[in-house]
Amino acid sequence: MKILVTGGAGYIGSHVVRGLVSAGHQPIVLDDLSHGNSARIENTPLLELDLASAEAKDRLVAAFKENAIEGVIHLAARKSVGESVSKPEYYYQQNINSVNNLLFAMKETGVLNLVFSSSAATYGSPDVPSVDEDYNCKPINPYGETKLIGEWMIADSVRAWGLKAVSLRYFNVAGAGFKDLADTAVANLIPIAFTAIHEGKAIQVFGTDWPTQDGSCVRDYIHVSDLADAHISALEHLTKSTSGHTVLNVGSGKGSSVLEVIQAIRDVTKLDFVVEHVPAREGDPATLCADVSKIERVLGWKAKHSLQEIVASHWDAISQ
Ligand code: UFG
């Protein structure tokens, strides 16, 4: 299938693009290259465009027609939780206008298959050990709010004009499927920890008296290659379905604490480094883990990589 991948030159998007090519599909990337890098997508055609801009809808319509696009995987978004708190208007403008432009263009051209990159940030701070898709979402920051609103916009279009969609709620994505596609953003725990080690600084643990087994926060870490595979499965599921919006968690189903991640880094690298306990970060939920029974049932998809493999793949990629 000919698939438009928005945000395809980013860390996750570029893994999705390679996954599509391996599965025999023909991706076309749309990216504004503000965080993406065209080197990540090699010879895949690139449409350079800010999807939230005023011109985006018309340019999308033209691109859908010219390329005979059959489906869209929409990842392009602003995704820094902290930045979303300080610049909420920017996050709404970017993450909502982009979905809006996309839906207008898909409706106009009759492109009916959509995989949407949503987030576990839609849940907020759930009070259950593992959260399923029916849990009442109460996001606690503008980033999570924009992702939940994106899901609502999509659900409404599914009801109104026959769009078919899968929203994938990503948990904590990490690792590298290819050496040249590692996460260079240094915005999440594993890249932050490796950067600290590289610079001879301490790895900071945000909070040590959380109500968890070892007092540090628990998250569900998912290898980016497993996540990319989930997109391909979701797309293939859509092509077989006639209607509907399906929301699916994408996680490993296993929680790991910050201290366990740090231990995995120690085990994998055999390096000596300092760990510092610092006060808890504002807005962090104690535990955020996926109930993955629905995605296993609906897509037959299951995470294959362990936390050790996630850490090792990141280490391998940045050590080249
Ligand atoms: N942490 C530390 N020290 C650090 C960095 C992070 O202890 O230097 C802790 C955090 O407190 C948290 C865990 O490591 O408990 C993971 O933190 P990240 O910043 O890597 O990720 P978050 O869980 O805050 O958020 C990530 C994505 C969001 C997504 C969410 C879904 O950044 O976009 O996962 O689970 F919504």
Short mmCIF file of C-alpha atoms and ligand atoms in Angstrom, two decimals:
data_model
loop_
_atom_site.label_atom_id
_atom_site.label_comp_id
_atom_site.label_asym_id
_atom_site.label_seq_id
_atom_site.Cartn_x
_atom_site.Cartn_y
_atom_site.Cartn_z
CA MET A 1 0.00 0.00 0.00
CA LYS A 2 1.03 3.62 -0.54
CA ILE A 3 1.13 5.14 2.93
CA LEU A 4 1.75 8.72 4.01
CA VAL A 5 3.78 8.75 7.22
CA THR A 6 3.60 12.14 8.93
CA GLY A 7 6.57 12.75 11.21
CA GLY A 8 8.33 9.98 9.29
CA ALA A 9 11.78 11.55 9.62
CA GLY A 10 11.65 11.47 13.43
CA TYR A 11 12.93 8.82 15.84
CA ILE A 12 9.78 6.67 15.90
CA GLY A 13 8.57 7.63 12.41
CA SER A 14 11.77 6.51 10.72
CA HIS A 15 11.47 3.08 12.36
CA VAL A 16 7.89 2.90 11.06
CA VAL A 17 9.07 3.85 7.56
CA ARG A 18 11.66 1.05 7.53
CA GLY A 19 9.08 -1.37 8.88
CA LEU A 20 6.68 -0.45 6.08
CA VAL A 21 9.35 -0.96 3.42
CA SER A 22 10.26 -4.38 4.87
CA ALA A 23 6.57 -5.35 4.84
CA GLY A 24 6.34 -4.47 1.13
CA HIS A 25 4.51 -1.14 1.48
CA GLN A 26 5.46 2.14 -0.17
CA PRO A 27 5.85 4.95 2.39
CA ILE A 28 5.90 8.65 1.57
CA VAL A 29 7.07 10.90 4.38
CA LEU A 30 5.61 14.23 5.42
CA ASP A 31 7.78 16.10 7.93
CA ASP A 32 8.60 19.73 8.72
CA LEU A 33 12.13 18.62 9.69
CA SER A 34 11.99 20.74 12.86
CA HIS A 35 13.07 17.66 14.83
CA GLY A 36 13.22 15.08 12.06
CA ASN A 37 16.25 14.43 9.89
CA SER A 38 15.96 13.57 6.20
CA ALA A 39 19.04 11.30 6.44
CA ARG A 40 16.91 8.91 8.52
CA ILE A 41 14.58 8.15 5.61
CA GLU A 42 17.22 7.59 2.92
CA ASN A 43 15.48 7.55 -0.51
CA THR A 44 11.88 7.62 0.71
CA PRO A 45 10.03 10.53 -0.95
CA LEU A 46 9.71 13.52 1.39
CA LEU A 47 7.07 16.25 1.47
CA GLU A 48 8.45 19.01 3.68
CA LEU A 49 5.47 20.66 5.34
CA ASP A 50 4.18 21.89 8.70
CA LEU A 51 0.95 19.91 8.92
CA ALA A 52 -0.58 22.52 11.24
CA SER A 53 -0.01 25.41 8.81
CA ALA A 54 -2.75 27.19 6.84
CA GLU A 55 -1.53 25.76 3.51
CA ALA A 56 -1.36 22.17 4.79
CA LYS A 57 -4.86 21.00 3.88
CA ASP A 58 -4.58 21.94 0.20
CA ARG A 59 -1.06 20.57 -0.10
CA LEU A 60 -2.19 17.32 1.51
CA VAL A 61 -5.11 16.96 -0.89
CA ALA A 62 -2.72 17.42 -3.80
CA ALA A 63 -0.22 14.94 -2.34
CA PHE A 64 -2.92 12.32 -1.70
CA LYS A 65 -4.08 12.59 -5.33
CA GLU A 66 -0.64 12.71 -6.95
CA ASN A 67 0.64 9.72 -4.99
CA ALA A 68 -2.59 7.68 -4.90
CA ILE A 69 -2.26 7.42 -1.10
CA GLU A 70 -4.32 4.62 0.48
CA GLY A 71 -3.66 5.22 4.15
CA VAL A 72 -1.99 7.53 6.68
CA ILE A 73 0.14 6.88 9.74
CA HIS A 74 0.04 10.16 11.65
CA LEU A 75 2.92 10.65 14.06
CA ALA A 76 3.83 14.31 13.48
CA ALA A 77 3.30 16.18 16.76
CA ARG A 78 4.97 18.20 19.48
CA LYS A 79 5.68 15.70 22.25
CA SER A 80 7.52 17.30 25.13
CA VAL A 81 5.37 17.11 28.25
CA GLY A 82 7.28 19.91 30.03
CA GLU A 83 7.15 22.24 27.02
CA SER A 84 3.42 21.59 26.68
CA VAL A 85 2.90 22.91 30.21
CA SER A 86 4.77 26.16 29.50
CA LYS A 87 3.44 26.63 25.93
CA PRO A 88 -0.07 25.13 25.91
CA GLU A 89 -1.34 27.37 23.08
CA TYR A 90 1.50 26.15 20.85
CA TYR A 91 0.70 22.51 21.63
CA TYR A 92 -2.99 23.00 20.86
CA GLN A 93 -2.15 24.87 17.64
CA GLN A 94 0.29 22.21 16.47
CA ASN A 95 -1.27 18.95 17.63
CA ILE A 96 -4.92 19.83 17.00
CA ASN A 97 -4.62 21.79 13.73
CA SER A 98 -2.54 18.99 12.23
CA VAL A 99 -5.23 16.37 12.94
CA ASN A 100 -7.87 18.78 11.67
CA ASN A 101 -6.07 19.44 8.37
CA LEU A 102 -5.44 15.74 7.95
CA LEU A 103 -9.10 14.80 8.50
CA PHE A 104 -10.32 17.48 6.07
CA ALA A 105 -7.91 16.23 3.39
CA MET A 106 -8.67 12.54 3.99
CA LYS A 107 -12.41 13.20 3.74
CA GLU A 108 -12.02 15.23 0.55
CA THR A 109 -9.93 12.56 -1.16
CA GLY A 110 -11.62 9.46 0.26
CA VAL A 111 -8.49 8.16 2.02
CA LEU A 112 -10.13 6.09 4.74
CA ASN A 113 -7.35 4.30 6.66
CA LEU A 114 -5.67 6.11 9.58
CA VAL A 115 -3.26 4.96 12.29
CA PHE A 116 -2.90 7.69 14.92
CA SER A 117 0.02 8.07 17.27
CA SER A 118 -1.60 8.60 20.66
CA SER A 119 -0.04 8.31 24.08
CA ALA A 120 -0.33 6.81 27.54
CA ALA A 121 -0.23 10.47 28.60
CA THR A 122 -3.99 10.44 27.83
CA TYR A 123 -4.52 8.42 31.04
CA GLY A 124 -2.98 10.96 33.39
CA SER A 125 -2.20 9.41 36.75
CA PRO A 126 -4.18 6.17 36.91
CA ASP A 127 -4.68 4.49 40.28
CA VAL A 128 -4.42 0.94 38.91
CA PRO A 129 -1.31 -1.24 38.49
CA SER A 130 -1.94 -1.63 34.76
CA VAL A 131 -4.34 0.49 32.76
CA ASP A 132 -6.68 -0.75 30.04
CA GLU A 133 -8.21 1.24 27.20
CA ASP A 134 -11.59 1.63 28.94
CA TYR A 135 -10.04 3.48 31.87
CA ASN A 136 -11.45 6.99 32.31
CA CYS A 137 -8.78 9.23 30.74
CA LYS A 138 -7.84 12.29 32.79
CA PRO A 139 -4.68 13.73 31.23
CA ILE A 140 -2.60 15.91 33.55
CA ASN A 141 -0.78 18.06 31.00
CA PRO A 142 -1.59 19.81 27.69
CA TYR A 143 0.38 17.21 25.70
CA GLY A 144 -1.86 14.40 26.98
CA GLU A 145 -4.93 16.59 26.44
CA THR A 146 -4.05 17.24 22.79
CA LYS A 147 -3.60 13.51 22.18
CA LEU A 148 -6.96 12.70 23.77
CA ILE A 149 -8.69 15.44 21.76
CA GLY A 150 -7.03 14.02 18.63
CA GLU A 151 -8.62 10.64 19.43
CA TRP A 152 -12.03 12.32 19.86
CA MET A 153 -11.73 14.15 16.53
CA ILE A 154 -10.88 10.87 14.84
CA ALA A 155 -13.72 8.99 16.57
CA ASP A 156 -16.18 11.67 15.40
CA SER A 157 -14.97 11.38 11.80
CA VAL A 158 -15.29 7.60 12.00
CA ARG A 159 -18.91 8.06 13.03
CA ALA A 160 -19.62 10.81 10.48
CA TRP A 161 -18.08 9.81 7.16
CA GLY A 162 -16.63 6.34 7.19
CA LEU A 163 -13.04 6.92 8.27
CA LYS A 164 -11.47 3.75 9.74
CA ALA A 165 -8.89 4.32 12.44
CA VAL A 166 -6.65 2.79 15.06
CA SER A 167 -5.26 5.02 17.83
CA LEU A 168 -2.13 3.57 19.39
CA ARG A 169 -1.45 4.73 22.94
CA TYR A 170 2.33 4.47 23.24
CA PHE A 171 3.90 3.84 26.62
CA ASN A 172 7.63 4.59 27.20
CA VAL A 173 9.34 4.12 23.86
CA ALA A 174 13.09 3.53 23.82
CA GLY A 175 15.92 1.62 22.12
CA ALA A 176 17.03 1.59 18.49
CA GLY A 177 16.16 -0.86 15.73
CA PHE A 178 19.00 0.42 13.53
CA LYS A 179 22.25 2.10 14.51
CA ASP A 180 21.46 5.25 12.53
CA LEU A 181 17.98 5.68 14.01
CA ALA A 182 18.73 6.11 17.74
CA ASP A 183 16.82 8.71 19.73
CA THR A 184 19.05 11.77 19.74
CA ALA A 185 16.65 14.03 21.62
CA VAL A 186 17.94 13.39 25.19
CA ALA A 187 14.43 13.99 26.50
CA ASN A 188 13.67 10.62 28.13
CA LEU A 189 15.21 8.52 30.86
CA ILE A 190 17.43 6.15 28.82
CA PRO A 191 19.02 8.80 26.51
CA ILE A 192 19.31 11.16 29.49
CA ALA A 193 21.09 8.48 31.53
CA PHE A 194 23.55 7.65 28.74
CA THR A 195 24.27 11.34 28.19
CA ALA A 196 24.96 11.76 31.91
CA ILE A 197 27.36 8.79 31.84
CA HIS A 198 29.10 10.19 28.75
CA GLU A 199 29.53 13.58 30.43
CA GLY A 200 30.71 12.05 33.71
CA LYS A 201 27.66 13.34 35.54
CA ALA A 202 25.35 11.53 37.95
CA ILE A 203 22.14 9.86 36.73
CA GLN A 204 19.34 11.50 38.65
CA VAL A 205 16.45 9.48 40.09
CA PHE A 206 13.40 11.69 40.44
CA GLY A 207 11.86 10.70 43.77
CA THR A 208 12.56 7.69 45.96
CA ASP A 209 9.48 7.48 48.13
CA TRP A 210 6.85 6.69 45.54
CA PRO A 211 4.37 3.96 46.52
CA THR A 212 6.20 1.37 44.40
CA GLN A 213 8.32 -1.69 45.19
CA ASP A 214 11.64 0.18 45.39
CA GLY A 215 10.34 3.75 45.81
CA SER A 216 11.17 4.93 42.27
CA CYS A 217 8.61 5.48 39.49
CA VAL A 218 7.46 2.51 37.43
CA ARG A 219 6.94 2.72 33.67
CA ASP A 220 6.28 0.31 30.80
CA TYR A 221 9.23 0.43 28.38
CA ILE A 222 8.61 -0.64 24.81
CA HIS A 223 11.28 -1.20 22.14
CA VAL A 224 10.82 1.16 19.20
CA SER A 225 11.01 -1.77 16.73
CA ASP A 226 8.16 -3.53 18.51
CA LEU A 227 6.22 -0.26 18.35
CA ALA A 228 6.94 0.07 14.62
CA ASP A 229 5.63 -3.48 14.09
CA ALA A 230 2.43 -2.53 15.93
CA HIS A 231 1.84 0.22 13.32
CA ILE A 232 2.17 -2.22 10.45
CA SER A 233 -0.21 -4.67 12.16
CA ALA A 234 -2.69 -1.84 12.84
CA LEU A 235 -2.58 -0.75 9.21
CA GLU A 236 -3.14 -4.28 7.96
CA HIS A 237 -6.01 -4.68 10.47
CA LEU A 238 -7.63 -1.52 9.05
CA THR A 239 -7.51 -2.73 5.50
CA LYS A 240 -9.48 -5.83 6.55
CA SER A 241 -12.08 -3.91 8.58
CA THR A 242 -15.07 -2.06 7.22
CA SER A 243 -15.59 0.51 9.97
CA GLY A 244 -14.67 1.65 13.44
CA HIS A 245 -12.14 3.35 15.70
CA THR A 246 -10.03 1.02 17.80
CA VAL A 247 -7.92 2.34 20.68
CA LEU A 248 -4.99 0.13 21.67
CA ASN A 249 -2.27 0.33 24.31
CA VAL A 250 1.21 -0.37 22.98
CA GLY A 251 3.43 -1.48 25.83
CA SER A 252 5.22 -4.56 27.06
CA GLY A 253 2.73 -5.15 29.85
CA LYS A 254 5.63 -5.19 32.32
CA GLY A 255 6.52 -2.38 34.68
CA SER A 256 10.14 -1.41 35.36
CA SER A 257 11.23 1.08 37.99
CA VAL A 258 13.77 3.83 37.37
CA LEU A 259 16.21 1.91 39.60
CA GLU A 260 15.66 -1.24 37.52
CA VAL A 261 16.37 0.70 34.31
CA ILE A 262 19.58 2.00 35.87
CA GLN A 263 20.52 -1.55 36.91
CA ALA A 264 19.89 -2.70 33.32
CA ILE A 265 22.23 0.04 32.10
CA ARG A 266 24.86 -1.17 34.58
CA ASP A 267 24.41 -4.81 33.51
CA VAL A 268 24.60 -3.99 29.79
CA THR A 269 27.47 -1.50 29.82
CA LYS A 270 29.50 -2.75 32.84
CA LEU A 271 30.30 0.92 33.32
CA ASP A 272 30.80 2.61 36.62
CA PHE A 273 28.67 5.68 37.18
CA VAL A 274 27.10 7.69 39.96
CA VAL A 275 23.40 7.69 40.77
CA GLU A 276 21.92 10.62 42.65
CA HIS A 277 18.53 10.67 44.37
CA VAL A 278 16.78 14.00 43.80
CA PRO A 279 13.25 15.23 44.64
CA ALA A 280 10.32 13.94 42.63
CA ARG A 281 9.48 15.70 39.36
CA GLU A 282 6.18 17.54 39.35
CA GLY A 283 3.39 15.82 37.45
CA ASP A 284 4.91 12.32 37.37
CA PRO A 285 2.49 9.45 38.01
CA ALA A 286 3.96 6.80 40.37
CA THR A 287 3.12 3.91 38.05
CA LEU A 288 2.07 3.85 34.40
CA CYS A 289 1.87 0.37 32.89
CA ALA A 290 -0.14 -1.03 30.02
CA ASP A 291 -2.72 -3.74 30.12
CA VAL A 292 -1.86 -5.27 26.73
CA SER A 293 -4.59 -7.88 26.47
CA LYS A 294 -6.58 -5.89 23.89
CA ILE A 295 -3.77 -5.38 21.37
CA GLU A 296 -2.81 -9.05 21.70
CA ARG A 297 -6.42 -10.03 21.02
CA VAL A 298 -7.18 -7.55 18.21
CA LEU A 299 -3.87 -7.45 16.32
CA GLY A 300 -2.15 -10.61 17.53
CA TRP A 301 0.76 -8.30 18.41
CA LYS A 302 3.04 -8.74 21.42
CA ALA A 303 6.26 -6.96 22.45
CA LYS A 304 9.28 -9.15 21.71
CA HIS A 305 12.13 -7.18 23.29
CA SER A 306 13.10 -7.06 26.96
CA LEU A 307 14.30 -4.02 28.92
CA GLN A 308 17.87 -5.33 28.65
CA GLU A 309 17.53 -5.49 24.86
CA ILE A 310 16.09 -1.98 24.75
CA VAL A 311 19.02 -0.60 26.75
CA ALA A 312 21.58 -2.65 24.78
CA SER A 313 20.21 -1.47 21.42
CA HIS A 314 20.41 2.19 22.45
CA TRP A 315 23.94 1.71 23.81
CA ASP A 316 25.00 -0.11 20.64
CA ALA A 317 23.58 2.62 18.40
CA ILE A 318 25.18 5.55 20.22
CA SER A 319 28.52 3.72 20.57
CA GLN A 320 29.12 3.45 16.82
N1 UFG B 1 13.33 9.99 35.27
C1 UFG B 1 14.31 10.07 36.22
N2 UFG B 1 15.44 10.77 35.92
C2 UFG B 1 15.62 11.41 34.73
C3 UFG B 1 14.60 11.31 33.75
C4 UFG B 1 13.46 10.59 34.06
O1 UFG B 1 14.19 9.53 37.32
O2 UFG B 1 16.68 12.03 34.54
C5 UFG B 1 12.13 9.19 35.55
C6 UFG B 1 10.82 9.95 35.46
O3 UFG B 1 10.51 10.54 36.70
C7 UFG B 1 9.86 8.82 35.08
C8 UFG B 1 10.72 7.85 34.26
O4 UFG B 1 12.06 8.19 34.57
O5 UFG B 1 9.44 8.15 36.22
C9 UFG B 1 10.50 8.01 32.78
O6 UFG B 1 10.59 9.40 32.47
P1 UFG B 1 10.59 9.95 30.98
O7 UFG B 1 10.78 11.42 31.07
O8 UFG B 1 11.54 9.16 30.16
O9 UFG B 1 9.14 9.57 30.44
P2 UFG B 1 7.69 9.87 31.01
O10 UFG B 1 7.20 8.61 31.68
O11 UFG B 1 7.63 11.10 31.81
O12 UFG B 1 6.89 10.13 29.67
C10 UFG B 1 7.06 9.30 28.52
C11 UFG B 1 6.97 10.17 27.27
C12 UFG B 1 5.58 10.77 27.18
C13 UFG B 1 4.56 9.65 27.23
C14 UFG B 1 4.76 8.78 28.44
C15 UFG B 1 3.82 7.61 28.36
O13 UFG B 1 7.96 11.20 27.30
O14 UFG B 1 5.45 11.46 25.97
O15 UFG B 1 6.10 8.31 28.49
O16 UFG B 1 4.06 6.67 29.34
F1 UFG B 1 3.34 10.18 27.28
#
